[in-house]
Amino acid sequence: MKKFRKVLDGLTTSSPGGTIGSPSCGSAAGTPTAGPTPREIDIQETLVSENFQLCKTVRHGFPYQSTALAFDPVQKILAIGSRSGGVRILGRPGVDCYCQHESGSAVLQLQFLINEGALVTACADDTLHLWNLRQRRPAVLHSLKFNRERITFCHLPFQSKWLYVGTERGNTHIVNIESFVLSGYIIMWNKAIELSTKTHPGPVVHLSDSPKDEGKLLIGFESGTIVQWDLRSKKADFRIYYDEAIHSVSWHHEGKQFMCSHSDGSLTLWNLRNTSKPFQVTFPHGKIQKDGRKESCKPILKVEYKTSRNSEPFVIFSGGLSYDKAGRRPTLTIMHGKAITVLEMDYPIVEFMALCETPYNNEIQEPYAVVVLLEKDLIVVDLTQSNFPVFENPYPMDIHESPVTCTAYFVDCPPDIIPVLYSIGAKHKKTGYSQKEWPISGGTWTIGSHTYPEIIITGHADGSIKFWDASAVTLQMLYKLKTSKVFEKPKPGEGRGAEMVEEDPFAVQMVSWCPQSRIFCVVGISAHVILYRFSRFDANTQIVSLEVRLQCESEDVITPSENENNPCFSEPSSHSPQPHYQHPSSPSSGTPEGVKEGIPYLKVKDRVVRVPPGYQAELVIQLLWADGEPPQQITSLDVNSAYGLLAFGNCNGLVVVDYLQKTILLCMSTLDLYGAADPYQRLTRSPRRNRQSTSEFCMRGLSNFYSDSKKRIRTSYQSLIELSDNQQSVDMEKSKSPTSAHYPTSLHNDPRVLPEPVASLRASHCSPVYYLLDNENRENSFSRSRSSSVSSIDRDTKEAITTLQFGESYVRKSDILPTPCLWVGTSLGVVLLIPMSIPTDEEERMEELVTVGPCGAVLMLKGSVLRFGFLDCMGAFIQSPYEVWRDLNAPEDPDRPRRRKLVHFSPSSSQDAYGEGHLAVLCSERQAKVFLMPSQSCLFVHNITESSFVLRADVVSVCNSICLACFCANGHIMMLSLPSLRPLMDVSYLPLTDMRIARTFCFTNGGQALYLSSPTEIQRITYSQEMCDNLQEMLGELFTPIETPEAQNRGFLKGFFGGNAHNFDREELFGEAAAGKASRSLAQHIPGQGGMEGMKVGASGAVGELARARIALDERGQRLGELEERTALMMTSAETFSKHAHELMLKCKDKKWYQL
């Protein structure tokens, strides 16, 4: 037990944490006043460093930049490889595993060891990896690195331990899967082709064993050469030389025919009886033109030839369309008999694969579905129905349907909120899906005991909001909200404002949600705020619109104050923005010469609209153009349902809105908020030379998005939605982003220098989570200090409102009881408390105005303020008050009138007497402080980082206690105890942070966090040791013991005349005894780490070792059980044989030999 005891005398000078000689610990006027009766703070902290460990939990979404596909027909699990070296393995809902190659090389091909619980991956760095899938976190068992040749194609026959590997040089190597070493048996390209051939056949593009005889290997070369190689006699049975390049080959199950797809859009069918010419040549999409010529067609990249017992064979291929059909979408063609069905896809096809009933290639295949891997989607087509419907995908593969621009994460939600959202969202689901069950149904998963309601909210570039059920490591969409329905559709080219935002005018910048009251607020990129209420009933409503002019008339220049206790003040009237509001809005027209003045970006619907059940817009607040300049982006937002108030701010000032009475209570510049408590000396600039100078010095706003062209509209989320359609490097993608700039050469040699996107965050003078900056003054951003000391503050800086929070607190030192107030944090590290007087009676609340008092306390931190948190004097977290949800559209009940029910968490509610105060936790980019209110004494201070800065900070609950969680720009995740601010964990999680992670990273309670790891994927992580320990139970099992289906009885005649496939012994040919050892310089064997991917991030590996030992013990026990059963069967068989032998001996004992 650790106790912290401090005697508080109420004087600012005695605070041990008051390291800044500013009014940070003084009263509102900077003069010390008498505080409450001194008391002893006695808080027991229970959290220790052993409570924390960092590891990844699960990844959701579509695998970004997918490259390869594989399916296990017995286990019924699917694997997807990606360009970044990731592998996603999917089974039934809940079975979703992500593993990553350490090299980060692109995955070229995937091969399951069917029903063996293993997977082979071939990567672009010419390395083969064997993954063990018999554990919940797959691990690499073996790796084989090719040194002199590049891998182009792999093939693993069913129930074989020998993997065929084709290379770019045209050679074919053979790898033993068990030992992962090369065999001495090699099929050289010059032996495969005829000696008279003068040209190289090209890389190997296809390898497959003949269904008729496993001893025959079909090798396809890119140039059009096909060779059937007899593995026993080590010579070619036949060679085919075709004029067109080959892309793929597929066998008929009888092994007498095979089909090839070619670069000219043709399909050729070859019969083994006559290989001199193709048995059939077809151009499925090539029509004969008037001059008798065939249309030129695109290549057919892949073909699959599958037979069916009760119908004609299926021929499925991708590509092959004629070149003259410009604008045609990518297609998958299904030829079934004479019927040809062309399925158009939304994105280019990466790979497809037919799912068949049998794993044996010499049996009738009976395809029942086709898995199609697209660049940005995964679909499965039902082949058993004539109209080929698609299956409803149970995985959240549409997170990126519109690019994600912001995220929010909530745990321990009210238990009724998820069913309600799901029931309303289910009414708008698409129809027309196949009625059959999802065919990828492998693995096992059960809801563990460590589950609770979790909701993830994603905001998107098209203005849509998605609510996701994230309970129990799964993700399922509950409800979708479209914010664009609040506005009239903007007409392209209609005025300057329309030109600037016509691409994504509704993009979501941030959200605020109260699960208890179900109040939901959205901030859009067009400088608008929308407030929604939840209702289970539809309604006819007219959306109320308020318009606010929040534009400063002059620049606020910050200069060092010679005497901070006696600052110089400017005239407030010269800086105060002017509010303007109306019900509903009707943007003014008639502006001279196209100059925008007093109009918003978007027009709110000014008519009564029918809104469906769910979230219904009640109020829209828009910032107006002023002086020919667009409004600045909104940088902070908070809403409180108990107070009925909404506050937001930007680099110009603060707005407080009463959404119950639909009135604006406060619209004031940041400078005017201080009143007489301004800690800085500010000088008013001389009149501006032109109207454009404001945007040169203020925070990045919409006015700067289009200095060159409309390309900058996405600046605040450009790096989030960059979805490259071709294979480009990260550097190329950076060059596309308007926030990117070339690295100075000196940066590569200095490990302390932050990456360029993070440096752009660092250059912003507000919360870096909410801002992306221009390229302007980018070079200076590296060297410019972010210290909040007065001497280092940038002179050309506007003070932005970076964080807001409503709550009950003590505004002044003399206060005895807490009152509702608004905590305001700025980009210069200043914290202001603004008191409010709110009528308590419900009727008075709807009639009387809420009054906002002058600024109270002024506190100071280093760097931009990020987060507030409040504790009582026992160390317990104080939740913000809220209103219990009530449905305003529900039918009236005279016996039970709808009245507001408020839940308050007063700072003194857990104390015996009033006046004891509470603790305020303040966190900025550089440091954290804990103040005692109302004395405003700084109890604890901790400088979080000197070389970097904090991107995200939250007060979170872990293990029935609370702590301060911080995520830094250098990739470190830190945990600090509360209230003492002791470091509990500091892990370098990401070596360099990109803009996407910086903007979407968020902590939540229960030891969890998430971020957007790619434009299409959400990565969830945990920093709780308890959750890491229970992670194995929460994840699904990839491998399930299943009996391998028996091969069909081929019959005597088929077995006699159909070849000697079952007599083929690969060990005899490829083993070391027969083939010898391969050259050591050809490939290098690398033993697997055996570790569980994702668990190695933590500080201790003992848990992983125990988990692996437990899994190994389970597998060993299972094998011992199977061995015991086989032994028992053998003993029973032996006893039966002995009994029969004894009976036969007794029967023949006394007989002569001629009597037998």
Short mmCIF file of C-alpha atoms in Angstrom, two decimals, residues 30-209:
data_model
loop_
_atom_site.label_atom_id
_atom_site.label_comp_id
_atom_site.label_asym_id
_atom_site.label_seq_id
_atom_site.Cartn_x
_atom_site.Cartn_y
_atom_site.Cartn_z
CA GLY A 30 -3.27 36.14 -9.89
CA THR A 31 -3.49 36.99 -6.17
CA PRO A 32 -3.25 34.21 -3.56
CA THR A 33 -6.36 33.80 -1.44
CA ALA A 34 -7.21 31.71 1.57
CA GLY A 35 -8.25 28.16 0.76
CA PRO A 36 -10.39 25.66 2.61
CA THR A 37 -9.39 24.15 5.89
CA PRO A 38 -6.16 22.20 5.38
CA ARG A 39 -6.76 18.47 5.19
CA GLU A 40 -4.61 15.46 4.70
CA ILE A 41 -5.02 13.75 1.31
CA ASP A 42 -4.82 10.02 1.89
CA ILE A 43 -5.26 8.05 -1.36
CA GLN A 44 -4.32 4.43 -1.73
CA GLU A 45 -3.05 3.63 -5.23
CA THR A 46 -3.49 0.02 -6.27
CA LEU A 47 -2.01 0.03 -9.77
CA VAL A 48 1.54 -1.21 -10.25
CA SER A 49 3.64 -1.79 -13.34
CA GLU A 50 2.81 -5.51 -13.25
CA ASN A 51 -0.80 -4.62 -14.15
CA PHE A 52 0.28 -3.45 -17.61
CA GLN A 53 1.41 -5.21 -20.73
CA LEU A 54 0.97 -4.13 -24.33
CA CYS A 55 -0.09 -6.48 -27.10
CA LYS A 56 -2.31 -6.57 -30.16
CA THR A 57 -5.67 -8.28 -29.76
CA VAL A 58 -7.54 -8.42 -33.06
CA ARG A 59 -7.67 -6.66 -36.42
CA HIS A 60 -10.91 -5.80 -38.23
CA GLY A 61 -11.63 -4.80 -41.78
CA PHE A 62 -10.53 -5.72 -45.26
CA PRO A 63 -6.84 -6.70 -45.62
CA TYR A 64 -5.19 -3.68 -47.19
CA GLN A 65 -3.49 -4.21 -50.58
CA SER A 66 -4.34 -7.92 -50.76
CA THR A 67 -2.22 -10.10 -53.02
CA ALA A 68 -3.00 -13.80 -52.50
CA LEU A 69 -5.76 -16.23 -51.54
CA ALA A 70 -5.97 -19.82 -50.29
CA PHE A 71 -8.71 -22.13 -48.96
CA ASP A 72 -8.64 -25.35 -46.95
CA PRO A 73 -11.62 -27.40 -48.24
CA VAL A 74 -11.64 -29.70 -45.21
CA GLN A 75 -11.06 -27.21 -42.41
CA LYS A 76 -13.08 -24.60 -44.38
CA ILE A 77 -10.83 -21.67 -43.48
CA LEU A 78 -9.63 -18.91 -45.80
CA ALA A 79 -6.26 -17.14 -45.87
CA ILE A 80 -5.54 -13.75 -47.46
CA GLY A 81 -2.03 -12.37 -47.98
CA SER A 82 -1.17 -8.71 -48.39
CA ARG A 83 1.54 -6.52 -49.85
CA SER A 84 2.77 -5.49 -46.40
CA GLY A 85 3.46 -9.10 -45.38
CA GLY A 86 0.29 -9.62 -43.38
CA VAL A 87 -1.83 -12.78 -43.47
CA ARG A 88 -5.48 -12.83 -42.39
CA ILE A 89 -7.05 -16.20 -41.64
CA LEU A 90 -10.84 -16.29 -41.55
CA GLY A 91 -13.31 -18.94 -40.47
CA ARG A 92 -16.76 -18.78 -38.96
CA PRO A 93 -17.75 -15.42 -37.39
CA GLY A 94 -15.46 -14.89 -34.42
CA VAL A 95 -12.60 -16.84 -36.02
CA ASP A 96 -10.43 -14.05 -37.40
CA CYS A 97 -6.66 -14.12 -37.00
CA TYR A 98 -3.99 -11.73 -38.21
CA CYS A 99 -0.30 -12.60 -38.41
CA GLN A 100 2.58 -10.64 -39.84
CA HIS A 101 5.84 -11.62 -41.49
CA GLU A 102 8.72 -9.93 -39.72
CA SER A 103 10.33 -8.99 -43.02
CA GLY A 104 7.25 -7.07 -44.17
CA SER A 105 7.68 -8.49 -47.69
CA ALA A 106 4.64 -8.93 -49.90
CA VAL A 107 2.94 -12.32 -49.86
CA LEU A 108 3.04 -13.82 -53.36
CA GLN A 109 1.25 -17.11 -52.77
CA LEU A 110 -0.43 -19.14 -50.04
CA GLN A 111 -0.70 -22.94 -49.79
CA PHE A 112 -2.60 -24.77 -47.07
CA LEU A 113 -1.43 -28.16 -45.87
CA ILE A 114 -4.99 -29.38 -46.22
CA ASN A 115 -6.41 -30.63 -42.90
CA GLU A 116 -2.98 -30.48 -41.29
CA GLY A 117 -3.30 -27.15 -39.49
CA ALA A 118 -0.42 -25.53 -41.35
CA LEU A 119 0.10 -22.91 -44.04
CA VAL A 120 2.97 -22.19 -46.43
CA THR A 121 3.56 -18.60 -47.52
CA ALA A 122 5.82 -17.50 -50.36
CA CYS A 123 7.01 -13.89 -50.03
CA ALA A 124 8.53 -11.36 -52.40
CA ASP A 125 11.91 -11.62 -50.65
CA ASP A 126 12.10 -15.18 -52.03
CA THR A 127 11.46 -16.80 -48.67
CA LEU A 128 9.11 -19.66 -47.86
CA HIS A 129 7.53 -19.79 -44.41
CA LEU A 130 5.68 -22.62 -42.68
CA TRP A 131 3.04 -21.40 -40.20
CA ASN A 132 1.59 -23.54 -37.43
CA LEU A 133 -2.18 -22.96 -37.24
CA ARG A 134 -2.79 -25.37 -34.38
CA GLN A 135 -2.49 -22.53 -31.91
CA ARG A 136 -4.69 -19.49 -31.57
CA ARG A 137 -1.80 -17.19 -32.43
CA PRO A 138 -0.05 -18.80 -35.45
CA ALA A 139 3.74 -18.94 -35.39
CA VAL A 140 6.42 -19.58 -38.01
CA LEU A 141 7.95 -23.03 -37.60
CA HIS A 142 10.45 -22.93 -40.48
CA SER A 143 11.66 -20.50 -43.13
CA LEU A 144 13.66 -21.16 -46.29
CA LYS A 145 15.43 -18.26 -47.99
CA PHE A 146 16.35 -18.67 -51.68
CA ASN A 147 19.59 -16.90 -52.44
CA ARG A 148 20.13 -17.20 -56.19
CA GLU A 149 16.64 -17.56 -57.66
CA ARG A 150 13.34 -15.73 -57.37
CA ILE A 151 10.19 -17.65 -56.46
CA THR A 152 7.32 -17.32 -58.95
CA PHE A 153 4.96 -20.25 -58.26
CA CYS A 154 4.37 -22.99 -55.66
CA HIS A 155 2.29 -26.14 -55.66
CA LEU A 156 1.66 -28.61 -52.83
CA PRO A 157 -0.21 -31.80 -53.80
CA PHE A 158 -2.87 -33.03 -51.39
CA GLN A 159 -1.46 -35.32 -48.65
CA SER A 160 2.09 -34.76 -49.85
CA LYS A 161 5.03 -33.50 -47.85
CA TRP A 162 6.93 -32.30 -50.92
CA LEU A 163 6.37 -28.73 -52.17
CA TYR A 164 7.14 -27.86 -55.81
CA VAL A 165 8.68 -24.39 -56.21
CA GLY A 166 9.01 -22.70 -59.61
CA THR A 167 11.44 -19.86 -60.14
CA GLU A 168 12.04 -16.92 -62.43
CA ARG A 169 14.87 -18.76 -64.17
CA GLY A 170 12.47 -21.53 -65.19
CA ASN A 171 13.78 -24.15 -62.75
CA THR A 172 11.62 -26.24 -60.44
CA HIS A 173 12.86 -27.10 -56.94
CA ILE A 174 11.36 -29.45 -54.40
CA VAL A 175 11.14 -28.68 -50.66
CA ASN A 176 10.48 -31.14 -47.85
CA ILE A 177 7.70 -29.60 -45.75
CA GLU A 178 8.62 -31.48 -42.59
CA SER A 179 12.29 -30.49 -42.43
CA PHE A 180 11.97 -27.45 -44.72
CA VAL A 181 15.13 -28.25 -46.65
CA LEU A 182 15.67 -28.51 -50.39
CA SER A 183 15.80 -31.86 -52.12
CA GLY A 184 18.66 -32.60 -54.47
CA TYR A 185 16.05 -33.33 -57.17
CA ILE A 186 15.87 -30.29 -59.50
CA ILE A 187 14.05 -29.92 -62.85
CA MET A 188 16.28 -27.56 -64.81
CA TRP A 189 14.68 -25.45 -67.50
CA ASN A 190 17.12 -26.57 -70.16
CA LYS A 191 16.26 -30.21 -69.46
CA ALA A 192 12.54 -29.52 -69.55
CA ILE A 193 12.57 -27.97 -73.03
CA GLU A 194 14.03 -29.39 -76.22
CA LEU A 195 17.70 -28.86 -76.87
CA SER A 196 16.93 -27.31 -80.23
CA THR A 197 14.96 -24.49 -78.60
CA LYS A 198 16.96 -21.29 -78.86
CA THR A 199 15.05 -19.05 -76.45
CA HIS A 200 14.51 -19.22 -72.71
CA PRO A 201 10.94 -20.36 -71.85
CA GLY A 202 10.57 -17.67 -69.19
CA PRO A 203 9.55 -17.92 -65.54
CA VAL A 204 7.47 -20.82 -64.24
CA VAL A 205 3.86 -19.65 -63.97
CA HIS A 206 2.18 -22.98 -63.26
CA LEU A 207 2.90 -26.29 -61.52
CA SER A 208 0.44 -29.14 -60.95
CA ASP A 209 0.48 -32.90 -60.72
#
